[in-house]
Tab-separated table of C-alpha atoms in Angstrom:
chain	number	residue	atom	x	y	z
A	1	GLY	CA	3.148	31.669	-5.322
A	2	ASN	CA	0.790	29.274	-3.592
A	3	SER	CA	0.903	29.237	0.178
A	4	VAL	CA	-0.845	28.020	3.320
A	5	THR	CA	-1.312	29.966	6.558
A	6	GLN	CA	-2.221	28.268	9.826
A	7	MET	CA	-3.034	29.657	13.221
A	8	GLU	CA	-0.179	29.824	15.675
A	9	GLY	CA	0.054	27.213	18.374
A	10	PRO	CA	0.137	25.653	20.747
A	11	VAL	CA	-3.552	25.083	21.183
A	12	THR	CA	-4.220	23.805	24.684
A	13	LEU	CA	-7.558	22.161	25.471
A	14	SER	CA	-9.160	19.998	28.089
A	15	GLU	CA	-10.434	16.582	27.095
A	16	GLU	CA	-13.885	16.698	25.408
A	17	ALA	CA	-13.492	20.363	24.395
A	18	PHE	CA	-14.324	21.595	20.891
A	19	LEU	CA	-11.391	22.081	18.548
A	20	THR	CA	-10.915	24.517	15.690
A	21	ILE	CA	-7.606	25.008	13.904
A	22	ASN	CA	-7.764	27.711	11.253
A	23	CYS	CA	-6.197	27.310	7.834
A	24	THR	CA	-6.347	29.665	4.874
A	25	TYR	CA	-4.656	29.336	1.539
A	26	THR	CA	-3.541	31.322	-1.468
A	27	ALA	CA	-3.589	29.538	-4.779
A	28	THR	CA	-4.119	29.972	-8.458
A	29	GLY	CA	-6.444	27.440	-9.946
A	30	TYR	CA	-8.180	24.794	-7.887
A	31	PRO	CA	-5.880	22.971	-5.503
A	32	SER	CA	-6.745	19.957	-3.404
A	33	LEU	CA	-6.581	20.567	0.336
A	34	PHE	CA	-5.304	18.252	3.052
A	35	TRP	CA	-4.841	17.943	6.786
A	36	TYR	CA	-1.918	15.831	7.975
A	37	VAL	CA	-1.129	14.864	11.570
A	38	GLN	CA	2.316	14.247	13.048
A	39	TYR	CA	2.690	12.396	16.335
A	40	PRO	CA	5.923	12.848	18.312
A	41	GLY	CA	8.912	11.300	16.578
A	42	GLU	CA	6.851	10.124	13.627
A	43	GLY	CA	6.254	11.056	10.029
A	44	LEU	CA	3.096	12.654	8.719
A	45	GLN	CA	-0.141	10.772	8.282
A	46	LEU	CA	-2.996	11.917	6.106
A	47	LEU	CA	-5.965	12.839	8.304
A	48	LEU	CA	-8.460	14.030	5.681
A	49	LYS	CA	-8.691	15.718	2.311
A	50	ALA	CA	-11.045	17.613	-0.005
A	51	THR	CA	-10.575	17.969	-3.720
A	52	LYS	CA	-13.115	20.603	-4.747
A	53	ALA	CA	-15.127	23.510	-3.388
A	54	ASP	CA	-17.760	22.650	-0.732
A	55	ASP	CA	-16.345	19.148	-0.259
A	56	LYS	CA	-16.150	18.045	3.367
A	57	GLY	CA	-13.342	15.751	4.404
A	58	SER	CA	-13.807	13.720	7.573
A	59	ASN	CA	-11.957	11.061	9.539
A	60	LYS	CA	-11.738	9.941	13.187
A	61	GLY	CA	-14.203	12.638	14.254
A	62	PHE	CA	-12.273	15.426	12.526
A	63	GLU	CA	-13.886	17.481	9.752
A	64	ALA	CA	-12.875	20.243	7.368
A	65	THR	CA	-14.842	21.926	4.581
A	66	TYR	CA	-13.250	23.364	1.442
A	67	ARG	CA	-14.496	26.976	1.329
A	68	LYS	CA	-13.521	28.620	-1.924
A	69	GLU	CA	-15.203	31.935	-1.121
A	70	THR	CA	-13.124	32.408	2.025
A	71	THR	CA	-10.138	30.334	0.800
A	72	SER	CA	-10.262	28.359	4.035
A	73	PHE	CA	-10.080	24.750	5.211
A	74	HIS	CA	-10.516	24.911	8.981
A	75	LEU	CA	-10.110	21.709	10.989
A	76	GLU	CA	-12.761	20.920	13.616
A	77	LYS	CA	-13.521	18.190	16.124
A	78	GLY	CA	-16.423	18.178	18.491
A	79	SER	CA	-14.751	16.433	21.420
A	80	VAL	CA	-10.983	16.037	21.606
A	81	GLN	CA	-9.131	13.271	23.421
A	82	VAL	CA	-5.690	13.183	25.019
A	83	SER	CA	-4.612	10.886	22.196
A	84	ASP	CA	-5.287	13.703	19.694
A	85	SER	CA	-2.265	15.595	21.023
A	86	ALA	CA	-0.026	16.068	17.993
A	87	VAL	CA	1.030	18.634	15.393
A	88	TYR	CA	-1.503	19.277	12.644
A	89	PHE	CA	-0.458	20.492	9.203
A	90	CYS	CA	-2.694	22.025	6.577
A	91	ALA	CA	-1.502	21.550	3.006
A	92	LEU	CA	-2.488	22.122	-0.573
A	93	SER	CA	-1.403	20.292	-3.654
A	94	ASP	CA	0.049	22.441	-6.350
A	95	PRO	CA	-0.781	20.954	-9.728
A	96	PRO	CA	1.146	19.950	-11.659
A	97	PRO	CA	3.216	18.183	-10.494
A	98	ASP	CA	1.102	17.976	-7.359
A	99	LYS	CA	3.734	18.602	-4.758
A	100	LEU	CA	2.326	19.411	-1.327
A	101	ILE	CA	2.779	22.884	0.133
A	102	PHE	CA	2.478	22.893	3.915
A	103	GLY	CA	1.586	25.404	6.555
A	104	THR	CA	3.871	25.775	9.559
A	105	GLY	CA	1.849	23.368	11.684
A	106	THR	CA	-0.222	23.833	14.830
A	107	ARG	CA	0.628	21.921	17.979
A	108	LEU	CA	-2.409	20.628	19.885
A	109	GLN	CA	-2.071	19.668	23.534
A	110	VAL	CA	-5.035	17.973	25.202
A	111	PHE	CA	-5.058	17.531	28.973
A	112	PRO	CA	-7.249	15.139	30.975
B	1	ASN	CA	2.750	-4.002	2.671
B	2	ALA	CA	5.604	-1.977	4.086
B	3	GLY	CA	5.240	1.764	4.165
B	4	VAL	CA	7.801	4.313	3.083
B	5	MET	CA	11.122	3.316	4.620
B	6	GLN	CA	13.754	5.860	5.462
B	7	ASN	CA	17.183	5.156	6.860
B	8	PRO	CA	18.936	5.917	8.941
B	9	ARG	CA	16.442	7.305	11.442
B	10	HIS	CA	19.166	9.352	13.091
B	11	LEU	CA	22.403	10.552	11.541
B	12	VAL	CA	25.183	12.533	13.161
B	13	ARG	CA	27.826	14.172	10.995
B	14	ARG	CA	30.685	16.517	11.688
B	15	ARG	CA	30.879	19.771	9.777
B	16	GLY	CA	32.371	19.174	6.346
B	17	GLN	CA	31.339	15.519	6.072
B	18	GLU	CA	28.813	14.095	3.653
B	19	ALA	CA	25.323	12.919	4.611
B	20	ARG	CA	23.436	10.323	2.557
B	21	LEU	CA	19.765	9.806	3.326
B	22	ARG	CA	17.878	6.885	1.807
B	23	CYS	CA	14.214	6.483	0.997
B	24	SER	CA	12.496	3.349	-0.269
B	25	PRO	CA	9.004	4.223	-1.524
B	26	MET	CA	5.986	2.049	-1.020
B	27	LYS	CA	5.649	-0.877	-3.373
B	28	GLY	CA	4.236	0.255	-6.690
B	29	HIS	CA	5.005	3.925	-6.077
B	30	SER	CA	7.132	5.660	-8.682
B	31	HIS	CA	6.940	9.240	-7.390
B	32	VAL	CA	9.148	10.439	-4.541
B	33	TYR	CA	9.206	13.784	-2.730
B	34	TRP	CA	11.744	15.084	-0.221
B	35	TYR	CA	10.885	17.650	2.465
B	36	ARG	CA	12.917	19.326	5.190
B	37	GLN	CA	11.513	20.220	8.593
B	38	LEU	CA	13.427	22.632	10.747
B	39	PRO	CA	12.706	22.685	14.501
B	40	GLU	CA	9.315	24.205	15.245
B	41	GLU	CA	8.705	24.895	11.560
B	42	GLY	CA	6.613	23.377	8.834
B	43	LEU	CA	7.764	21.152	6.049
B	44	LYS	CA	9.534	22.762	3.134
B	45	PHE	CA	9.431	21.077	-0.256
B	46	MET	CA	12.851	20.254	-1.649
B	47	VAL	CA	12.585	18.001	-4.687
B	48	TYR	CA	10.217	15.748	-6.618
B	49	LEU	CA	11.536	12.775	-8.548
B	50	GLN	CA	10.254	9.997	-10.698
B	51	LYS	CA	12.345	6.996	-11.625
B	52	GLU	CA	15.599	8.312	-13.112
B	53	ASN	CA	14.204	11.845	-13.491
B	54	ILE	CA	14.160	15.002	-11.428
B	55	ILE	CA	10.791	16.640	-12.088
B	56	ASP	CA	10.901	19.647	-9.771
B	57	GLU	CA	13.901	20.731	-7.704
B	58	SER	CA	12.734	24.266	-7.013
B	59	GLY	CA	13.181	23.815	-3.248
B	60	MET	CA	16.693	22.421	-3.332
B	61	PRO	CA	19.579	24.644	-2.273
B	62	LYS	CA	21.733	25.366	-5.298
B	63	GLU	CA	24.925	24.038	-3.741
B	64	ARG	CA	25.879	20.920	-1.788
B	65	PHE	CA	22.466	19.224	-2.135
B	66	SER	CA	21.578	16.614	-4.730
B	67	ALA	CA	18.968	13.909	-5.130
B	68	GLU	CA	18.510	10.861	-7.285
B	69	PHE	CA	15.983	8.092	-7.778
B	70	PRO	CA	17.638	5.364	-9.832
B	71	LYS	CA	15.883	2.683	-11.806
B	72	GLU	CA	16.794	0.180	-9.121
B	73	GLY	CA	17.146	0.922	-5.439
B	74	PRO	CA	16.113	3.701	-3.100
B	75	SER	CA	16.025	7.415	-3.628
B	76	ILE	CA	19.068	9.167	-2.161
B	77	LEU	CA	19.296	12.707	-0.815
B	78	ARG	CA	22.940	13.682	-0.610
B	79	ILE	CA	24.302	16.646	1.316
B	80	GLN	CA	27.971	17.415	0.797
B	81	GLN	CA	30.140	19.365	3.233
B	82	VAL	CA	27.394	19.622	5.830
B	83	VAL	CA	27.065	22.730	7.998
B	84	ARG	CA	25.240	23.221	11.296
B	85	GLY	CA	22.317	24.836	9.469
B	86	ASP	CA	21.643	21.533	7.697
B	87	SER	CA	20.527	20.010	11.014
B	88	ALA	CA	16.870	19.132	10.496
B	89	ALA	CA	14.455	16.286	9.963
B	90	TYR	CA	14.280	15.145	6.362
B	91	PHE	CA	11.108	13.416	5.260
B	92	CYS	CA	10.475	11.405	2.158
B	93	ALA	CA	7.024	10.786	0.714
B	94	SER	CA	5.877	8.608	-2.142
B	95	SER	CA	2.784	8.345	-4.270
B	96	ARG	CA	1.541	5.925	-6.852
B	97	THR	CA	0.887	8.582	-9.426
B	98	THR	CA	-0.058	12.240	-9.537
B	99	GLY	CA	-3.356	13.962	-9.947
B	100	THR	CA	-6.024	15.749	-7.994
B	101	GLY	CA	-6.147	14.604	-4.406
B	102	ILE	CA	-3.576	11.858	-4.773
B	103	GLU	CA	-2.362	10.878	-1.310
B	104	ALA	CA	1.331	10.997	-0.526
B	105	PHE	CA	2.573	8.573	2.151
B	106	PHE	CA	5.366	9.743	4.408
B	107	GLY	CA	8.275	7.928	5.969
B	108	GLN	CA	9.298	8.422	9.589
B	109	GLY	CA	12.094	10.762	8.622
B	110	THR	CA	15.841	10.999	9.090
B	111	ARG	CA	16.981	13.364	11.807
B	112	LEU	CA	20.304	14.842	10.818
B	113	THR	CA	22.463	16.475	13.457
B	114	VAL	CA	25.602	18.299	12.400
B	115	VAL	CA	28.136	18.765	15.179
C-alpha cells in the first residue's frame, strides 16, 4: 500500500542554520504531497503542498519540491528560527477518497 | 469562522468505561476524518465519513470502535470498554470536498487517558 517515510528525529539546529527534513513516499498513481506542522499541544496545520511532479510548495520560508523520479518531497528552509521548533509531518493523499497518509513525524528543535 | 472543534480536549476514563469524542467540522465542510496519534508516533488513519455515511473505515479496529456523522450535529468517535492501549491523542479533520490537493483542517485533538 501507499506509505510515507521520514527521517528520524530529533533534528537539533542553531538559529539561522539550514534545515532539511527528508521525506520519501511509495504510491501507485499520482498522489498529492503535503507537509504539516504540529506545535506542542496543538493539532496539525498545513505548511505547504504540491499536487503534481516538479511542483514546488512554499510557505513561511519553507520549500519542498515534488520529485517523481526519486519519489521524494524533502522539506527545506534556509534559516530556521526558534519559533520553528515543532514536529513536521510529511503526508500524501491517497485518491480516492483522498485520505491523508502520514509519516511518523520529525521533531525539530532550534536553539538560540 | 471557527475551525474544527473537538471536545473534550482531555478525557480520562477507567478501564472498561466508554469514551465518546466529538468533532464539529468547519462550516460548510461535509467530509470528516479521524486519526489516532500514539506517543512519539505519526498519525494513523482510522475512518472517513460523509454526512450519514461511512466511506472508508479501513483503519478502525474491528471491535469496540465505532464512528458516526449524523445529518445534524457533530461527528462522534465512540470507544467501548476502553483499555490502556487506547490511550492516545485522537484528531479530527474536515474538508469541504475531496479531490487532488484538497486541504484538510485539523482540530486540536482529544487526549484520552485510560487509567
